[in-house]
Amino acid sequence: MRVLVTGGAGFIGSQVVAEFASAGHDVTVLDALLPTAHAVAPPTQDGRLTRGDVRDPVAVDAAVAGVDLVCHQAAMVGLGRDFDDAPDYVACNDLGTAVLLAAMARHRVGRLVLAGSMVVYGEGEYHCERHGRVRPGPRRVEDLSRGAFEPRCPDCGDDLGYGLVDEDAPADPRNVYAATKLAQEHLASSWARATGGRATALRYHNVYGPGMPADTPYAGVAAFFRSALERGEAPRVFEDGRQRRDFVHVRDVAAANLAAAESLADTGEGTFRVYNVASGEPHTIGEMAEALAEAHGGPSPRVTGEFRLGDVRHITASTRRIASELGWRAAVGFDAGIREFAKAELRATG
């Protein structure tokens, strides 16, 4: 199978390229090599890499011609700095996806694996003893400012329990990045219906591992902590550190992309399916910071009580669907993955 990986020189994309190549597929890469992810140009990946932006119809048209499947990893990621980033997020993520899908339609490339994100859910799964399953709204600034971080029942104000969110949960994006990732899914679904294509969106949870970008506002929390330790500083943990996430290793994410791609040969025309990609082993952000600092041998984390609007409190995933339908399960355990990541080289950014 001839596969195009957009963003294939990046943190996740480069692992996806390696995974497809090791499985015997013919892989090509289109990457804009933006300075937010690349301080210097990466290795040529054995001639696979073409420099080009997914917003450029000419570059995309040339890259798509002759491929059997597109694995779309190119995106602007993270919460960003402020709302001034909104046009860049929409352009990179949504316009770029639209340009790509239009080229795929012209060249009759009928299979797509899309890098999605758990941010489309907003808050995770919550239940109230009196009202059952509930969807708390965005947390209020006044509550966060006084250290009241846990969402409350929107009907009675009581404490909530939390659980694993599945793919059928309603979408509720809470920031610009989340809104663009949901829009990507809608575009992919529309493309599949219009062209008879087959599309899968993989909703990544908190991906970490070797090659994460360092010292950038667009990286994930794991990179923030690891960058601080590299500088000899204590990782700064926002809120009270008890917010729960699912940290999934980048090699497991790459394996999920391969499983999704190979499954598309067996799906019907005009189909679109989403899957959570997570370890199934939730941890608090504080636990992750402690484990990383201990493995690195650096300063212990400092819980700051600070917060960011747009962050959610708890988001952990059910992986039942991807296990049963694609046969994928995470292979890298939390302890082993964190020990490796604590000593791994980070990616320099501009």
GROMACS .gro file of C-alpha atoms in nm:
model
  350
    1MET     CA    1   0.000   0.000   0.000
    2ARG     CA    2   0.129   0.347  -0.089
    3VAL     CA    3   0.067   0.582   0.202
    4LEU     CA    4   0.100   0.961   0.233
    5VAL     CA    5   0.160   1.086   0.588
    6THR     CA    6   0.098   1.458   0.626
    7GLY     CA    7   0.298   1.607   0.911
    8GLY     CA    8   0.515   1.299   0.885
    9ALA     CA    9   0.830   1.475   1.008
   10GLY     CA   10   0.669   1.572   1.339
   11PHE     CA   11   0.659   1.411   1.681
   12ILE     CA   12   0.375   1.168   1.616
   13GLY     CA   13   0.402   1.169   1.238
   14SER     CA   14   0.760   1.045   1.230
   15GLN     CA   15   0.665   0.749   1.450
   16VAL     CA   16   0.370   0.676   1.220
   17VAL     CA   17   0.603   0.680   0.918
   18ALA     CA   18   0.837   0.434   1.088
   19GLU     CA   19   0.544   0.207   1.180
   20PHE     CA   20   0.408   0.195   0.825
   21ALA     CA   21   0.753   0.144   0.675
   22SER     CA   22   0.834  -0.141   0.912
   23ALA     CA   23   0.508  -0.309   0.804
   24GLY     CA   24   0.627  -0.300   0.442
   25HIS     CA   25   0.421  -0.011   0.312
   26ASP     CA   26   0.555   0.251   0.070
   27VAL     CA   27   0.546   0.578   0.264
   28THR     CA   28   0.580   0.937   0.148
   29VAL     CA   29   0.570   1.248   0.367
   30LEU     CA   30   0.436   1.600   0.321
   31ASP     CA   31   0.539   1.840   0.597
   32ALA     CA   32   0.560   2.219   0.614
   33LEU     CA   33   0.844   2.201   0.871
   34LEU     CA   34   0.699   2.492   1.067
   35PRO     CA   35   0.938   2.641   1.326
   36THR     CA   36   0.692   2.573   1.609
   37ALA     CA   37   0.778   2.206   1.562
   38HIS     CA   38   1.119   2.212   1.388
   39ALA     CA   39   1.415   2.432   1.476
   40VAL     CA   40   1.613   2.265   1.200
   41ALA     CA   41   1.508   2.050   0.909
   42PRO     CA   42   1.481   1.683   1.008
   43PRO     CA   43   1.660   1.400   0.827
   44THR     CA   44   1.532   1.333   0.479
   45GLN     CA   45   1.367   1.005   0.586
   46ASP     CA   46   1.533   0.817   0.301
   47GLY     CA   47   1.399   1.055   0.037
   48ARG     CA   48   1.037   1.027   0.153
   49LEU     CA   49   0.999   1.390   0.265
   50THR     CA   50   0.856   1.668   0.050
   51ARG     CA   51   0.838   2.012   0.207
   52GLY     CA   52   0.494   2.156   0.156
   53ASP     CA   53   0.194   2.295   0.341
   54VAL     CA   54  -0.144   2.122   0.348
   55ARG     CA   55  -0.300   2.464   0.280
   56ASP     CA   56  -0.122   2.478  -0.057
   57PRO     CA   57  -0.339   2.310  -0.325
   58VAL     CA   58  -0.045   2.266  -0.562
   59ALA     CA   59   0.176   2.091  -0.308
   60VAL     CA   60  -0.109   1.875  -0.183
   61ASP     CA   61  -0.223   1.778  -0.531
   62ALA     CA   62   0.126   1.655  -0.617
   63ALA     CA   63   0.161   1.467  -0.289
   64VAL     CA   64  -0.175   1.290  -0.314
   65ALA     CA   65  -0.137   1.170  -0.672
   66GLY     CA   66  -0.089   0.794  -0.686
   67VAL     CA   67  -0.133   0.708  -0.319
   68ASP     CA   68  -0.378   0.452  -0.181
   69LEU     CA   69  -0.432   0.603   0.164
   70VAL     CA   70  -0.367   0.931   0.345
   71CYS     CA   71  -0.273   0.940   0.712
   72HIS     CA   72  -0.340   1.300   0.809
   73GLN     CA   73  -0.125   1.404   1.106
   74ALA     CA   74  -0.048   1.764   1.007
   75ALA     CA   75  -0.204   2.009   1.252
   76MET     CA   76  -0.145   2.300   1.482
   77VAL     CA   77  -0.181   2.150   1.829
   78GLY     CA   78  -0.217   2.252   2.194
   79LEU     CA   79  -0.412   2.520   2.375
   80GLY     CA   80  -0.196   2.799   2.236
   81ARG     CA   81  -0.121   3.138   2.387
   82ASP     CA   82  -0.442   3.339   2.348
   83PHE     CA   83  -0.732   3.392   2.110
   84ASP     CA   84  -0.507   3.570   1.861
   85ASP     CA   85  -0.399   3.218   1.760
   86ALA     CA   86  -0.750   3.136   1.634
   87PRO     CA   87  -0.695   3.222   1.265
   88ASP     CA   88  -0.380   3.009   1.254
   89TYR     CA   89  -0.555   2.711   1.413
   90VAL     CA   90  -0.847   2.733   1.172
   91ALA     CA   91  -0.620   2.778   0.871
   92CYS     CA   92  -0.378   2.498   0.956
   93ASN     CA   93  -0.632   2.246   1.079
   94ASP     CA   94  -0.956   2.309   0.895
   95LEU     CA   95  -0.858   2.482   0.572
   96GLY     CA   96  -0.565   2.242   0.543
   97THR     CA   97  -0.795   1.942   0.587
   98ALA     CA   98  -1.040   2.077   0.332
   99VAL     CA   99  -0.763   2.129   0.075
  100LEU     CA  100  -0.638   1.776   0.139
  101LEU     CA  101  -0.982   1.616   0.108
  102ALA     CA  102  -1.054   1.805  -0.214
  103ALA     CA  103  -0.731   1.670  -0.364
  104MET     CA  104  -0.817   1.319  -0.249
  105ALA     CA  105  -1.156   1.350  -0.418
  106ARG     CA  106  -0.995   1.465  -0.745
  107HIS     CA  107  -0.744   1.180  -0.741
  108ARG     CA  108  -0.998   0.924  -0.617
  109VAL     CA  109  -0.796   0.836  -0.310
  110GLY     CA  110  -1.060   0.664  -0.102
  111ARG     CA  111  -0.906   0.592   0.239
  112LEU     CA  112  -0.822   0.835   0.519
  113VAL     CA  113  -0.689   0.801   0.874
  114LEU     CA  114  -0.730   1.130   1.060
  115ALA     CA  115  -0.540   1.231   1.371
  116GLY     CA  116  -0.822   1.339   1.600
  117SER     CA  117  -0.816   1.438   1.965
  118MET     CA  118  -0.997   1.374   2.290
  119VAL     CA  119  -1.037   1.753   2.325
  120VAL     CA  120  -1.359   1.727   2.121
  121TYR     CA  121  -1.534   1.585   2.428
  122GLY     CA  122  -1.470   1.881   2.655
  123GLU     CA  123  -1.515   1.742   3.004
  124GLY     CA  124  -1.522   1.366   3.041
  125GLU     CA  125  -1.783   1.129   3.181
  126TYR     CA  126  -1.960   1.244   3.499
  127HIS     CA  127  -2.248   1.114   3.707
  128CYS     CA  128  -2.450   1.254   3.993
  129GLU     CA  129  -2.601   1.029   4.259
  130ARG     CA  130  -2.935   1.208   4.222
  131HIS     CA  131  -2.943   1.295   3.851
  132GLY     CA  132  -2.741   1.020   3.687
  133ARG     CA  133  -2.524   1.102   3.388
  134VAL     CA  134  -2.470   1.478   3.356
  135ARG     CA  135  -2.274   1.720   3.140
  136PRO     CA  136  -2.125   2.000   3.351
  137GLY     CA  137  -2.073   2.330   3.174
  138PRO     CA  138  -1.746   2.524   3.156
  139ARG     CA  139  -1.592   2.596   3.494
  140ARG     CA  140  -1.633   2.951   3.622
  141VAL     CA  141  -1.340   3.184   3.672
  142GLU     CA  142  -1.454   3.276   4.021
  143ASP     CA  143  -1.461   2.909   4.125
  144LEU     CA  144  -1.119   2.835   3.976
  145SER     CA  145  -0.973   3.146   4.139
  146ARG     CA  146  -1.069   3.021   4.484
  147GLY     CA  147  -0.938   2.669   4.418
  148ALA     CA  148  -1.275   2.504   4.351
  149PHE     CA  149  -1.158   2.297   4.055
  150GLU     CA  150  -1.406   2.007   4.050
  151PRO     CA  151  -1.714   2.046   3.829
  152ARG     CA  152  -2.047   2.026   4.010
  153CYS     CA  153  -2.379   1.881   3.906
  154PRO     CA  154  -2.548   2.141   3.684
  155ASP     CA  155  -2.887   2.047   3.835
  156CYS     CA  156  -2.821   2.031   4.210
  157GLY     CA  157  -2.464   2.148   4.264
  158ASP     CA  158  -2.356   1.823   4.431
  159ASP     CA  159  -2.018   1.653   4.391
  160LEU     CA  160  -1.980   1.434   4.084
  161GLY     CA  161  -1.818   1.101   4.017
  162TYR     CA  162  -1.623   1.054   3.697
  163GLY     CA  163  -1.556   0.763   3.463
  164LEU     CA  164  -1.442   0.668   3.114
  165VAL     CA  165  -1.575   0.856   2.815
  166ASP     CA  166  -1.671   0.654   2.508
  167GLU     CA  167  -1.690   0.756   2.145
  168ASP     CA  168  -2.066   0.812   2.154
  169ALA     CA  169  -2.039   1.090   2.414
  170PRO     CA  170  -2.162   1.428   2.287
  171ALA     CA  171  -1.895   1.661   2.156
  172ASP     CA  172  -1.841   1.978   2.358
  173PRO     CA  173  -1.521   2.156   2.247
  174ARG     CA  174  -1.403   2.409   2.506
  175ASN     CA  175  -1.130   2.599   2.316
  176VAL     CA  176  -1.028   2.695   1.963
  177TYR     CA  177  -0.804   2.394   1.911
  178ALA     CA  178  -1.084   2.161   2.018
  179ALA     CA  179  -1.329   2.331   1.783
  180THR     CA  180  -1.092   2.286   1.488
  181LYS     CA  181  -1.037   1.918   1.567
  182LEU     CA  182  -1.411   1.858   1.572
  183ALA     CA  183  -1.445   2.045   1.244
  184GLN     CA  184  -1.181   1.815   1.092
  185GLU     CA  185  -1.397   1.516   1.183
  186HIS     CA  186  -1.705   1.676   1.026
  187LEU     CA  187  -1.509   1.748   0.708
  188ALA     CA  188  -1.383   1.389   0.691
  189SER     CA  189  -1.732   1.252   0.745
  190SER     CA  190  -1.872   1.479   0.473
  191TRP     CA  191  -1.594   1.371   0.236
  192ALA     CA  192  -1.671   1.005   0.300
  193ARG     CA  193  -2.041   1.050   0.228
  194ALA     CA  194  -1.984   1.261  -0.082
  195THR     CA  195  -1.717   1.042  -0.241
  196GLY     CA  196  -1.785   0.694  -0.105
  197GLY     CA  197  -1.455   0.713   0.080
  198ARG     CA  198  -1.364   0.532   0.400
  199ALA     CA  199  -1.243   0.740   0.693
  200THR     CA  200  -1.132   0.672   1.048
  201ALA     CA  201  -1.062   0.938   1.311
  202LEU     CA  202  -0.836   0.843   1.601
  203ARG     CA  203  -0.905   1.054   1.908
  204TYR     CA  204  -0.564   1.069   2.071
  205HIS     CA  205  -0.547   1.121   2.444
  206ASN     CA  206  -0.234   1.270   2.607
  207VAL     CA  207   0.045   1.148   2.381
  208TYR     CA  208   0.401   1.148   2.516
  209GLY     CA  209   0.736   0.993   2.433
  210PRO     CA  210   1.074   1.051   2.271
  211GLY     CA  211   1.094   1.341   2.027
  212MET     CA  212   0.831   1.564   2.189
  213PRO     CA  213   0.889   1.931   2.107
  214ALA     CA  214   1.060   2.129   2.383
  215ASP     CA  215   0.985   2.476   2.519
  216THR     CA  216   0.685   2.568   2.309
  217PRO     CA  217   0.340   2.691   2.418
  218TYR     CA  218   0.186   2.446   2.171
  219ALA     CA  219   0.321   2.127   2.330
  220GLY     CA  220   0.140   1.900   2.574
  221VAL     CA  221   0.178   1.890   2.950
  222ALA     CA  222   0.430   1.605   2.935
  223ALA     CA  223   0.663   1.820   2.723
  224PHE     CA  224   0.621   2.115   2.959
  225PHE     CA  225   0.728   1.900   3.254
  226ARG     CA  226   1.014   1.735   3.068
  227SER     CA  227   1.145   2.069   2.938
  228ALA     CA  228   1.146   2.211   3.292
  229LEU     CA  229   1.344   1.915   3.421
  230GLU     CA  230   1.590   1.954   3.136
  231ARG     CA  231   1.652   2.310   3.258
  232GLY     CA  232   1.694   2.191   3.616
  233GLU     CA  233   1.362   2.346   3.719
  234ALA     CA  234   1.070   2.195   3.909
  235PRO     CA  235   0.773   2.107   3.686
  236ARG     CA  236   0.486   2.349   3.753
  237VAL     CA  237   0.160   2.163   3.805
  238PHE     CA  238  -0.154   2.368   3.755
  239GLU     CA  239  -0.466   2.353   3.973
  240ASP     CA  240  -0.415   2.098   4.251
  241GLY     CA  241  -0.258   1.830   4.033
  242ARG     CA  242  -0.553   1.595   4.076
  243GLN     CA  243  -0.698   1.638   3.729
  244ARG     CA  244  -0.709   1.299   3.558
  245ARG     CA  245  -0.577   1.217   3.211
  246ASP     CA  246  -0.477   0.914   3.007
  247PHE     CA  247  -0.113   0.926   2.896
  248VAL     CA  248  -0.052   0.711   2.588
  249HIS     CA  249   0.292   0.643   2.442
  250VAL     CA  250   0.368   0.769   2.093
  251ARG     CA  251   0.468   0.422   1.968
  252ASP     CA  252   0.128   0.291   2.070
  253VAL     CA  253  -0.035   0.579   1.882
  254ALA     CA  254   0.165   0.489   1.571
  255ALA     CA  255   0.052   0.126   1.601
  256ALA     CA  256  -0.310   0.244   1.626
  257ASN     CA  257  -0.268   0.435   1.299
  258LEU     CA  258  -0.142   0.122   1.124
  259ALA     CA  259  -0.428  -0.086   1.263
  260ALA     CA  260  -0.680   0.174   1.149
  261ALA     CA  261  -0.528   0.199   0.801
  262GLU     CA  262  -0.522  -0.175   0.745
  263SER     CA  263  -0.882  -0.210   0.865
  264LEU     CA  264  -1.013   0.036   0.606
  265ALA     CA  265  -0.985  -0.225   0.332
  266ASP     CA  266  -1.271  -0.412   0.503
  267THR     CA  267  -1.513  -0.123   0.565
  268GLY     CA  268  -1.802  -0.020   0.345
  269GLU     CA  269  -1.815   0.277   0.111
  270GLY     CA  270  -1.902   0.614   0.257
  271THR     CA  271  -1.811   0.512   0.612
  272PHE     CA  272  -1.672   0.722   0.897
  273ARG     CA  273  -1.575   0.575   1.236
  274VAL     CA  274  -1.406   0.724   1.542
  275TYR     CA  275  -1.191   0.553   1.806
  276ASN     CA  276  -1.036   0.658   2.133
  277VAL     CA  277  -0.661   0.596   2.140
  278ALA     CA  278  -0.557   0.575   2.505
  279SER     CA  279  -0.364   0.353   2.741
  280GLY     CA  280  -0.665   0.257   2.950
  281GLU     CA  281  -0.455   0.339   3.260
  282PRO     CA  282  -0.558   0.687   3.386
  283HIS     CA  283  -0.333   0.892   3.613
  284THR     CA  284  -0.352   1.237   3.764
  285ILE     CA  285  -0.133   1.508   3.619
  286GLY     CA  286   0.036   1.533   3.957
  287GLU     CA  287   0.120   1.162   3.953
  288MET     CA  288   0.266   1.196   3.606
  289ALA     CA  289   0.481   1.492   3.711
  290GLU     CA  290   0.605   1.309   4.022
  291ALA     CA  291   0.693   0.994   3.826
  292LEU     CA  292   0.873   1.193   3.557
  293ALA     CA  293   1.072   1.400   3.807
  294GLU     CA  294   1.177   1.090   4.000
  295ALA     CA  295   1.283   0.905   3.683
  296HIS     CA  296   1.474   1.210   3.558
  297GLY     CA  297   1.640   1.279   3.894
  298GLY     CA  298   1.528   1.640   3.888
  299PRO     CA  299   1.344   1.868   4.130
  300SER     CA  300   1.007   1.758   4.266
  301PRO     CA  301   0.702   1.917   4.102
  302ARG     CA  302   0.552   2.235   4.243
  303VAL     CA  303   0.173   2.255   4.258
  304THR     CA  304   0.089   2.617   4.175
  305GLY     CA  305  -0.290   2.646   4.191
  306GLU     CA  306  -0.279   2.833   3.859
  307PHE     CA  307  -0.530   2.749   3.590
  308ARG     CA  308  -0.596   2.803   3.220
  309LEU     CA  309  -0.939   2.879   3.082
  310GLY     CA  310  -1.025   2.614   2.827
  311ASP     CA  311  -0.863   2.334   3.025
  312VAL     CA  312  -1.095   2.059   3.147
  313ARG     CA  313  -1.080   1.880   3.479
  314HIS     CA  314  -1.104   1.508   3.401
  315ILE     CA  315  -1.094   1.330   3.066
  316THR     CA  316  -1.016   0.959   3.053
  317ALA     CA  317  -1.116   0.715   2.785
  318SER     CA  318  -1.281   0.384   2.723
  319THR     CA  319  -1.076   0.181   2.475
  320ARG     CA  320  -1.336  -0.096   2.436
  321ARG     CA  321  -1.429  -0.004   2.078
  322ILE     CA  322  -1.077   0.005   1.932
  323ALA     CA  323  -0.985  -0.318   2.113
  324SER     CA  324  -1.289  -0.507   1.989
  325GLU     CA  325  -1.302  -0.370   1.633
  326LEU     CA  326  -0.936  -0.316   1.546
  327GLY     CA  327  -0.764  -0.548   1.793
  328TRP     CA  328  -0.548  -0.263   1.923
  329ARG     CA  329  -0.434  -0.227   2.282
  330ALA     CA  330  -0.159  -0.010   2.425
  331ALA     CA  331   0.162  -0.207   2.476
  332VAL     CA  332   0.379   0.048   2.663
  333GLY     CA  333   0.298   0.063   3.033
  334PHE     CA  334   0.299   0.391   3.224
  335ASP     CA  335   0.602   0.316   3.442
  336ALA     CA  336   0.820   0.193   3.156
  337GLY     CA  337   0.709   0.472   2.925
  338ILE     CA  338   0.779   0.745   3.178
  339ARG     CA  339   1.123   0.604   3.260
  340GLU     CA  340   1.213   0.611   2.889
  341PHE     CA  341   1.067   0.958   2.836
  342ALA     CA  342   1.254   1.097   3.136
  343LYS     CA  343   1.587   1.039   2.962
  344ALA     CA  344   1.479   1.073   2.597
  345GLU     CA  345   1.589   1.354   2.369
  346LEU     CA  346   1.337   1.628   2.302
  347ARG     CA  347   1.280   1.797   1.967
  348ALA     CA  348   1.423   2.148   1.940
  349THR     CA  349   1.181   2.413   1.816
  350GLY     CA  350   1.226   2.760   1.678
   0.00000   0.00000   0.00000
